[in-house]
Tab-separated table of C-alpha atoms in Angstrom:
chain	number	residue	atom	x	y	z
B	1	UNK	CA	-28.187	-46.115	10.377
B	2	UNK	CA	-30.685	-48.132	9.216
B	3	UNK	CA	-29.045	-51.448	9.757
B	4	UNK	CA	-29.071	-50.203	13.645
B	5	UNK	CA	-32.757	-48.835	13.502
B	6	UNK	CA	-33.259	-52.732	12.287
B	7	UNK	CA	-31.057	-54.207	15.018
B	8	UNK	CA	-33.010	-52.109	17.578
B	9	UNK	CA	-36.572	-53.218	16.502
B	10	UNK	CA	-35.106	-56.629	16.697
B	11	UNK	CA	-33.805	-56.101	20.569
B	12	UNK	CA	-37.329	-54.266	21.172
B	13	UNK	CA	-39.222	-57.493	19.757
B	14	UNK	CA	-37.381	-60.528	22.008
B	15	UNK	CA	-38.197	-57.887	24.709
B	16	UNK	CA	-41.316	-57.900	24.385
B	17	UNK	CA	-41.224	-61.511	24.060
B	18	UNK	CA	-39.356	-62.326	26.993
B	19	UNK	CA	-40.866	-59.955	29.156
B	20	UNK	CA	-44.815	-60.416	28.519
B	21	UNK	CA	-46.778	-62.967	27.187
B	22	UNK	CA	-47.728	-62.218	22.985
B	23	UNK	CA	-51.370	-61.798	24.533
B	24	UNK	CA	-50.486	-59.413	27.229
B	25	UNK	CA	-51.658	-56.264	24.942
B	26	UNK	CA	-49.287	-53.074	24.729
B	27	UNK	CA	-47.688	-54.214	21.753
B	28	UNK	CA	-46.218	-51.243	20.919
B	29	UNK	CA	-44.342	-50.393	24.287
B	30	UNK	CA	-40.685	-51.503	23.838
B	31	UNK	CA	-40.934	-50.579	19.668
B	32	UNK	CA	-41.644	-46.447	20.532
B	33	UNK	CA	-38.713	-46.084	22.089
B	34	UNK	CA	-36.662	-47.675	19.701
B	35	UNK	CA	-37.947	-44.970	17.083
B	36	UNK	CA	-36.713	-42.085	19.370
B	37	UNK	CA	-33.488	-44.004	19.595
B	38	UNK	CA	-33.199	-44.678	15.586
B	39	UNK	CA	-34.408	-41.144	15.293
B	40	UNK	CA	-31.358	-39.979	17.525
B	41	UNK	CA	-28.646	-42.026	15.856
B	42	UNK	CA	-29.671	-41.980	12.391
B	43	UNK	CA	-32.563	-38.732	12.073
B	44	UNK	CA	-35.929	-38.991	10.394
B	45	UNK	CA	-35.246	-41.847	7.672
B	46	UNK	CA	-34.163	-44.394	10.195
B	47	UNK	CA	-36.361	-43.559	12.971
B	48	UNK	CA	-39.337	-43.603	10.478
B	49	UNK	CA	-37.989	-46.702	9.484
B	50	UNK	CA	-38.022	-48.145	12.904
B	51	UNK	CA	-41.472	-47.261	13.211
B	52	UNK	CA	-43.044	-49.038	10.335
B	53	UNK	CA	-41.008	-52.318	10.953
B	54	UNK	CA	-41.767	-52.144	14.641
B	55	UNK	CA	-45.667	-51.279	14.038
B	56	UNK	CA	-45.449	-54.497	11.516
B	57	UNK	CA	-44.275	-56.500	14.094
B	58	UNK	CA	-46.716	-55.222	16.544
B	59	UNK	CA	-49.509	-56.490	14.575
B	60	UNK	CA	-47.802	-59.700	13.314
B	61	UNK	CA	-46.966	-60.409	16.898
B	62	UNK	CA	-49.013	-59.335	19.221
B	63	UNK	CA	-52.357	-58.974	17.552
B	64	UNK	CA	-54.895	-61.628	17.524
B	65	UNK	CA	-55.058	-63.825	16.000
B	66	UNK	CA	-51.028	-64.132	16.958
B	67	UNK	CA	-48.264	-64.912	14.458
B	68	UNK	CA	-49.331	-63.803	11.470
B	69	UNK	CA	-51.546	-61.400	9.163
B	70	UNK	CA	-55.153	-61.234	9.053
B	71	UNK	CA	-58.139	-58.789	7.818
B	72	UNK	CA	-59.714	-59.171	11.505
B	73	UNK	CA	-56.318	-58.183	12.708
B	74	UNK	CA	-55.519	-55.510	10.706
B	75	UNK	CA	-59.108	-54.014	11.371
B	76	UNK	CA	-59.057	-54.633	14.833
B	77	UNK	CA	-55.836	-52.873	14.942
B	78	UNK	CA	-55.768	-50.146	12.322
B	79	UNK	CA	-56.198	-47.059	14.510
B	80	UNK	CA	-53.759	-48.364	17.063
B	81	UNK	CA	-51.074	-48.815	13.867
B	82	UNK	CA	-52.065	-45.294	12.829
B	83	UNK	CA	-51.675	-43.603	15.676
B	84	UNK	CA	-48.186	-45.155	16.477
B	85	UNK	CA	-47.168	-44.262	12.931
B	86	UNK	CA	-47.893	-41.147	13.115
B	87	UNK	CA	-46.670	-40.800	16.786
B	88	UNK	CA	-43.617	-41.987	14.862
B	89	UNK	CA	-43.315	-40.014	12.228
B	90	UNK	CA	-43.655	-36.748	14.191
B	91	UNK	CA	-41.070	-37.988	17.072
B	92	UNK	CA	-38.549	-38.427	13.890
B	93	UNK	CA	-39.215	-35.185	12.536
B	94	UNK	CA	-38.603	-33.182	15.445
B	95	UNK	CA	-35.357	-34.830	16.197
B	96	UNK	CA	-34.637	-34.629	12.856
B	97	UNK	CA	-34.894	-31.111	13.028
B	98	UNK	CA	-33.699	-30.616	16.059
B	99	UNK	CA	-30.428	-32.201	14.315
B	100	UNK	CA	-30.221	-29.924	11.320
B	101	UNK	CA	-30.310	-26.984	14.156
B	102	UNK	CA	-27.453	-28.463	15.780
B	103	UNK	CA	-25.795	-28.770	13.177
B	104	UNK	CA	-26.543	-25.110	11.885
B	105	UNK	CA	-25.732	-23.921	15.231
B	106	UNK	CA	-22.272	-26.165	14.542
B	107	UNK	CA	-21.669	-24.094	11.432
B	108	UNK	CA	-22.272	-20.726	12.937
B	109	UNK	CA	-20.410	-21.117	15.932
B	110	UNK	CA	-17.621	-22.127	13.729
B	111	UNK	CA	-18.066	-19.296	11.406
B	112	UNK	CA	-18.173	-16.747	14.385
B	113	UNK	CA	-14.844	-18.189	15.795
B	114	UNK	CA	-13.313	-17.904	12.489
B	115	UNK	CA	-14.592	-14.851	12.126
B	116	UNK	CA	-13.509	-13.656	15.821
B	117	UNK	CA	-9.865	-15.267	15.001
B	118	UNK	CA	-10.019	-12.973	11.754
B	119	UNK	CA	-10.938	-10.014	13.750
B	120	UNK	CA	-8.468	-10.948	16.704
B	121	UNK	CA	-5.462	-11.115	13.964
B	122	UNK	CA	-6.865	-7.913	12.587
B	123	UNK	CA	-6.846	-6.046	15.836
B	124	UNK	CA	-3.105	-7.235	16.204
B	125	UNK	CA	-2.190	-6.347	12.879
B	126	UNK	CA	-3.727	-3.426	13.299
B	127	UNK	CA	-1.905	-2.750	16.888
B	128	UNK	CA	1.392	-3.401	15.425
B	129	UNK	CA	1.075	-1.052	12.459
B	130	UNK	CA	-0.092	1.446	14.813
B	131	UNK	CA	2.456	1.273	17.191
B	132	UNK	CA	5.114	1.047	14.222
B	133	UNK	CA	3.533	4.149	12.972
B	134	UNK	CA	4.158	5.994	16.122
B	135	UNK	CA	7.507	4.562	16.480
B	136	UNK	CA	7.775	6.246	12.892
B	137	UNK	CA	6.558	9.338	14.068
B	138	UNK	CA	8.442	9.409	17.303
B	139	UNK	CA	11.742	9.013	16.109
B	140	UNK	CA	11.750	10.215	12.418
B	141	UNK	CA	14.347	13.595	12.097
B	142	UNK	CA	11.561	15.135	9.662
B	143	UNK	CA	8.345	16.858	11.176
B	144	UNK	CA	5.365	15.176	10.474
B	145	UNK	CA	2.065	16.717	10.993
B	146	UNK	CA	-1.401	15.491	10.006
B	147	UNK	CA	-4.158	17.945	9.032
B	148	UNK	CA	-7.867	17.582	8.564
B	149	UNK	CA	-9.380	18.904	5.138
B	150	UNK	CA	-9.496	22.739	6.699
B	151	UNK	CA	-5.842	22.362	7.151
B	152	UNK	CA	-6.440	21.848	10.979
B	153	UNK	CA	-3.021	19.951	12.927
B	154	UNK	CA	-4.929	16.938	14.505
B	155	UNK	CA	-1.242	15.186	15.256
B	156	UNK	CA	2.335	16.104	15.279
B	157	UNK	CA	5.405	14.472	15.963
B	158	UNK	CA	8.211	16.248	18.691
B	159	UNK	CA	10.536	16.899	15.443
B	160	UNK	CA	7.611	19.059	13.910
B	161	UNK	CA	7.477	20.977	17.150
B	162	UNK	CA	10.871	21.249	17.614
B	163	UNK	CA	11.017	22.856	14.400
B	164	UNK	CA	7.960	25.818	14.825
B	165	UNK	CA	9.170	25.650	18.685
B	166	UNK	CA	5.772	24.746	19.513
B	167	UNK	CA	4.711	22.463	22.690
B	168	UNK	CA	2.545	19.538	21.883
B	169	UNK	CA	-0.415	21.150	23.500
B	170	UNK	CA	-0.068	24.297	21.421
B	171	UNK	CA	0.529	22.836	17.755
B	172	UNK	CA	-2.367	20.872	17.849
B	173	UNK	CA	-4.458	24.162	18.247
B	174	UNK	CA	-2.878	25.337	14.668
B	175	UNK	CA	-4.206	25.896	11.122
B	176	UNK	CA	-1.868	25.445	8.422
B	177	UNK	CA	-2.785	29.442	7.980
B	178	UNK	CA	-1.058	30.029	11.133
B	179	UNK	CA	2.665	28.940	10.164
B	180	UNK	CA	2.717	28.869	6.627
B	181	UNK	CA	3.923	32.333	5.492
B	182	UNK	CA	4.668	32.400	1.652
B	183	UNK	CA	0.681	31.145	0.779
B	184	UNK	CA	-2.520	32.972	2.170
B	185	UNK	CA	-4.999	31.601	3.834
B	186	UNK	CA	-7.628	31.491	1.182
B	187	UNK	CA	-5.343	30.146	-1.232
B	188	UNK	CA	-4.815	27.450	1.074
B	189	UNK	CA	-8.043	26.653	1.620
B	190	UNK	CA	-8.518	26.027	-1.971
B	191	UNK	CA	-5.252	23.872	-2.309
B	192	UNK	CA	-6.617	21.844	0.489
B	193	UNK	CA	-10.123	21.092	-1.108
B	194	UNK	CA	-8.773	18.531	-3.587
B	195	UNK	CA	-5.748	16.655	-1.810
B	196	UNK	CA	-7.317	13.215	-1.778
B	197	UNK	CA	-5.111	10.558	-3.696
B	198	UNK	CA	-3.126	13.273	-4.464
B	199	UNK	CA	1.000	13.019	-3.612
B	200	UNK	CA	3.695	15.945	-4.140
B	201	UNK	CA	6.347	17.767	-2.764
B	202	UNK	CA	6.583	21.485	-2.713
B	203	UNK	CA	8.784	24.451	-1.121
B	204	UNK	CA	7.632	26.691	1.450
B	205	UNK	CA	8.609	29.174	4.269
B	206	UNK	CA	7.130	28.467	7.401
B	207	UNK	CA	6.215	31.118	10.414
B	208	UNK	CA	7.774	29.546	13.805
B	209	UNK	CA	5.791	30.750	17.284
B	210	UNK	CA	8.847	33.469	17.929
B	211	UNK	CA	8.565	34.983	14.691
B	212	UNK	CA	11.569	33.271	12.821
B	213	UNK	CA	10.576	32.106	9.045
B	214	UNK	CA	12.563	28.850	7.882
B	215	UNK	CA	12.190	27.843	4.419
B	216	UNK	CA	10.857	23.976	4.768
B	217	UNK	CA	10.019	21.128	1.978
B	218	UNK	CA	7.403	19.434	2.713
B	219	UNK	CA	6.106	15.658	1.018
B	220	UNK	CA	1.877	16.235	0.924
B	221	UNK	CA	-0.360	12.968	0.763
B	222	UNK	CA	-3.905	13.408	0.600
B	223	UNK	CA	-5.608	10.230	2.156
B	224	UNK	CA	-9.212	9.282	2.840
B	225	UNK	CA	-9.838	7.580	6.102
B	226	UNK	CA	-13.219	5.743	6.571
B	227	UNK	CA	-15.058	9.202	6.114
B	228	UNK	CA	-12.419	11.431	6.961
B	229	UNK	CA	-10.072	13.929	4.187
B	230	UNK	CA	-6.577	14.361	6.005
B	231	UNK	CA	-3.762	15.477	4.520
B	232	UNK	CA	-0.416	14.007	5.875
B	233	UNK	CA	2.546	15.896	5.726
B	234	UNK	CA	6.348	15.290	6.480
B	235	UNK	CA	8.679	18.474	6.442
B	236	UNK	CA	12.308	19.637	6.769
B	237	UNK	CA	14.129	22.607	7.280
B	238	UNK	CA	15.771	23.242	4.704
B	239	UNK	CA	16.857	27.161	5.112
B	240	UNK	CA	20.785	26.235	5.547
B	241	UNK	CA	20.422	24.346	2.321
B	242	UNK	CA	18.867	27.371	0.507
B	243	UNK	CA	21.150	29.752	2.081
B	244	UNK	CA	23.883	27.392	0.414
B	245	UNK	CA	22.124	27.565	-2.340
B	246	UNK	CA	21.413	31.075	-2.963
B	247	UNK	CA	25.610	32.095	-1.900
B	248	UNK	CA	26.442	28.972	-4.962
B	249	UNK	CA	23.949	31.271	-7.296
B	250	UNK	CA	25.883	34.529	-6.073
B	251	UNK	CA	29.510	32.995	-6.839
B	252	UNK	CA	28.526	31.671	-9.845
B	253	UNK	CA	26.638	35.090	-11.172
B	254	UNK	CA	30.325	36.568	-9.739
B	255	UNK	CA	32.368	34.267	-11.891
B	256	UNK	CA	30.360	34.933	-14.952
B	257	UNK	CA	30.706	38.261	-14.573
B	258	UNK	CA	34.310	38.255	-14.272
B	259	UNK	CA	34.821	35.437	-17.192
B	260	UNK	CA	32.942	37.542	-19.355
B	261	UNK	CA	34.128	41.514	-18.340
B	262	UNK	CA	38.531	40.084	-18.580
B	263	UNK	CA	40.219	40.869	-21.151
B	264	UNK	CA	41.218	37.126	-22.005
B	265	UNK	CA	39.295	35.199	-24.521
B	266	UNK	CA	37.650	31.648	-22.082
B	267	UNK	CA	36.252	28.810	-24.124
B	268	UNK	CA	34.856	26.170	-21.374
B	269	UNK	CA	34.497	22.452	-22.762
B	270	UNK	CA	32.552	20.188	-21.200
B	271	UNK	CA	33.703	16.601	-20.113
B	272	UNK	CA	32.427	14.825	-23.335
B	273	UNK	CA	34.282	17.619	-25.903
B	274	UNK	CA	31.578	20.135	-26.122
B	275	UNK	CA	31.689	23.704	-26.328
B	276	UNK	CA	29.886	24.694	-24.016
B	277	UNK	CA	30.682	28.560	-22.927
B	278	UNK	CA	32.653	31.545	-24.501
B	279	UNK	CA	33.007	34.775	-23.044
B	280	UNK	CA	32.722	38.117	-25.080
B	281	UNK	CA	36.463	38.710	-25.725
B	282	UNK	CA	36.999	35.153	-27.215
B	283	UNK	CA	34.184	35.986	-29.255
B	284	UNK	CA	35.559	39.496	-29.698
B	285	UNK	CA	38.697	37.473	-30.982
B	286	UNK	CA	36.923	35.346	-33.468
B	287	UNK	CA	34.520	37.266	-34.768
B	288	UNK	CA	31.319	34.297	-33.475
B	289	UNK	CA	31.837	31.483	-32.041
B	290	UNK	CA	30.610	27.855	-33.313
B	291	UNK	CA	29.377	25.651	-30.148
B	292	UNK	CA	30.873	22.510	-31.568
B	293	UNK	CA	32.302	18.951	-29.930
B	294	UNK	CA	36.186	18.117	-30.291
B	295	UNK	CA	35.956	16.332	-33.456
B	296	UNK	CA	34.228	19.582	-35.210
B	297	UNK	CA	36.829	21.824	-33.773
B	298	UNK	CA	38.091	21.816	-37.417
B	299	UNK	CA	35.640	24.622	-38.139
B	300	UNK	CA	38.462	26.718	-36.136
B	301	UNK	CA	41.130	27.252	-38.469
B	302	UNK	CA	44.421	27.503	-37.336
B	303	UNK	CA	48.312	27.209	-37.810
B	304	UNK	CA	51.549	26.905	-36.579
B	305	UNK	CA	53.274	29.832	-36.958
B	306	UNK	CA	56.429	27.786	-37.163
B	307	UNK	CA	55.965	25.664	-39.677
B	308	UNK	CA	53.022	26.921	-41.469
B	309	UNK	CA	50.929	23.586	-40.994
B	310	UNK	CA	47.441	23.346	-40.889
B	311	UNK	CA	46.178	22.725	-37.072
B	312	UNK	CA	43.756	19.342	-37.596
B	313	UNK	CA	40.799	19.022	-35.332
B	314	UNK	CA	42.531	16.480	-32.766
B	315	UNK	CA	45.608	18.802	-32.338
B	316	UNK	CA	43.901	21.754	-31.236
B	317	UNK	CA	45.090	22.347	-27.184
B	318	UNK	CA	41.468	22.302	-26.286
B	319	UNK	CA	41.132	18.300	-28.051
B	320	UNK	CA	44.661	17.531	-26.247
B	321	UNK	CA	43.710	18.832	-22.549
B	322	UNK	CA	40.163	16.659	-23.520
B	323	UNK	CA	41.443	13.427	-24.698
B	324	UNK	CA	44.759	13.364	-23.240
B	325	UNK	CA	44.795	15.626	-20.149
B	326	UNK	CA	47.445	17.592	-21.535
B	327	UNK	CA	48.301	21.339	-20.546
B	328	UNK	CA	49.115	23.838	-23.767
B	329	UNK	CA	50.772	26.994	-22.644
B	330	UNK	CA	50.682	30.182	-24.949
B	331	UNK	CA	51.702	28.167	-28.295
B	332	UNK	CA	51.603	30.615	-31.089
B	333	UNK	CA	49.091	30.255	-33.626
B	334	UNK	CA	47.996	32.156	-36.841
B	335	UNK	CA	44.063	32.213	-36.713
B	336	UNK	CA	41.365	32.645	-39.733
B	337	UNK	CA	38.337	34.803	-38.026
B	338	UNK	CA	34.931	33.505	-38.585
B	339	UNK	CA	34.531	36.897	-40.890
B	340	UNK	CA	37.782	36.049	-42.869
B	341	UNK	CA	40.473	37.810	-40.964
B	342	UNK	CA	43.330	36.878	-39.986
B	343	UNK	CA	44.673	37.275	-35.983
B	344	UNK	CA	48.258	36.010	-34.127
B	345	UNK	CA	47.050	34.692	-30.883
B	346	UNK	CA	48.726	32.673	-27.623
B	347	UNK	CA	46.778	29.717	-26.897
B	348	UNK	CA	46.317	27.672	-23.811
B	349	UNK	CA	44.782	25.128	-22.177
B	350	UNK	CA	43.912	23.585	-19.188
B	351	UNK	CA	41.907	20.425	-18.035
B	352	UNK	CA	39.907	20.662	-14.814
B	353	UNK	CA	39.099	17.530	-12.639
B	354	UNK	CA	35.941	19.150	-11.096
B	355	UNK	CA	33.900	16.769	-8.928
């Protein structure tokens, strides 16, 4: 920059010089606008530096007496020199600042169009995780319903209506009070004051607009949204499930009852050897019972009533039907009673391939 703010005082001079004689006067005419050029190209160095070389050869030029320096000269000239210096000093400062605000204005357009690109992939970012969200909502077989912090429905998908039997319109009009029917209403105000980063599931029965209750589970999230406490929610109906559950509990209290009220003595051994039920006659028969694994079933003492022999822990039926899958029927055995008596008994066995 300043080899051209050099260059250009040397164009201005042999302009001058070709153009006008040395004596002519207006010495400084064709060096001012090389300092607004020099000012422009390069900013405030060069064009200051154009002005003190071209106010140089202004008075080494053009003053009298011509071609070189001289006290007359330099007095004779001195508020001419000033004034062009300091023309030139303030021309280069104002394009030099009008530079830097071009080039701040540069940088700040450039930040704002990053930071409208950022905002632009933001908004589609946030478009497509809003429509995914609906797409979620739309076709997910669970009903999801979103609740403000007084348990107010403030969105619901068609599977939650389906289930209450609710229209759009008329589930977002609800309060969780409305169709929850196991909790009451100030005990779910009070569940609802602390949900925020909270997560859980829970069981509940749920009130549907003709009167129906359905037992549901519902998964509870407690979010905060810019300002906002809501509570999201995604529910099933589970009520065939607990029906299923609660005939399972029936046949099994049946069974139990049975097992325990025949007249047979039942020892049940799990799948890795374990004793792990006895009813009261095969008690009855044994006078206790010891809850032990195959291997400890030596703590039953037994024998054949053939030959006398001492029944080992691995040969009881209950060990065979275990390890080998074998199936004892009534082999006669002379028993030792846990209180020291002694018993004839038939014993069986039979192992189940339950799922």
């Amino acid at each position: 920059s300043y080899l051209i703010a050099l260059a250009l005082v040397g164009i201005a001079l042999l302009a001058r010089l070709v153009f006008a004689p040395i004596d002519a006067g207006y010495q400084y005419i064709t060096f001012f606008p090389v300092v607004i050029i020099a000012a422009i190209i390069g900013g405030f160095g060069p064009g200051l530096f154009a002005a003190i070389i071209g106010a140089l050869c202004a008075q080494f030029f053009f003053t009298f007496p011509y071609y070189g320096f001289s006290a007359e000269s330099l007095e004779s000239s001195f508020w001419t020199s000033v004034v062009f210096l300091f023309d030139g000093f303030i021309v280069s400062l104002s394009i030099e600042a009008m530079h830097r605000f071009r080039s701040k204005s540069i940088e700040e357009l450039k930040e704002v169009q990053q930071q409208n690109s950022q905002i632009r992939h933001l908004q589609q970012e946030t478009e497509m995780l809003l429509l995914r969200n609906q797409s979620l909502m739309k076709n997910s077989m669970d009903g999801i319903h979103i609740m403000d912090a007084q348990g107010n429905i403030i969105m619901a998908n068609e599977a939650f209506c389906r289930m209450l039997g609710y229209t759009q319109e008329e589930v977002i009009q609800l309060n969780v009070a409305d169709f929850d029917a196991l909790q009451a209403e100030d005990v779910l105000r009070v569940r609802f004051n602390d949900l925020v980063g909270k997560k859980f599931l829970i069981e509940t029965v749920h009130r549907c607009k003709n009167g129906d209750l359905i037992n549901v589970e519902i998964s509870v999230t407690g979010v905060l949204m810019g300002e906002h406490e809501l509570v999201y929610a995604s529910g099933r109906d589970i009520t065939e499930r607990k029906k299923t559950e609660l005939a399972l509990q029936e046949r099994e209290a049946l069974l139990s009852a049975v097992m325990k009220a025949l007249p047979v003595g039942i020892w049940i051994i799990d799948k890795e050897g374990k004793i792990i039920f006895g009813n009261d006659y095969a008690q009855k028969i044994w006078a206790g019972a010891r809850y032990v694994g195959v291997e400890q079933l030596g703590v039953y003492k037994g024998w054949w009533t053939e030959s006398g022999k001492l029944i080992e822990a691995h040969e009881w039926a209950a060990a065979r039907a275990i390890k080998k899958g074998e199936i004892s029927l009534e082999e006669e055995i002379e028993i030792e009673c846990f209180d020291g008596t002694h018993k004839i008994i038939l014993n069986s066995a039979q192992p189940y391939y339950g799922s």
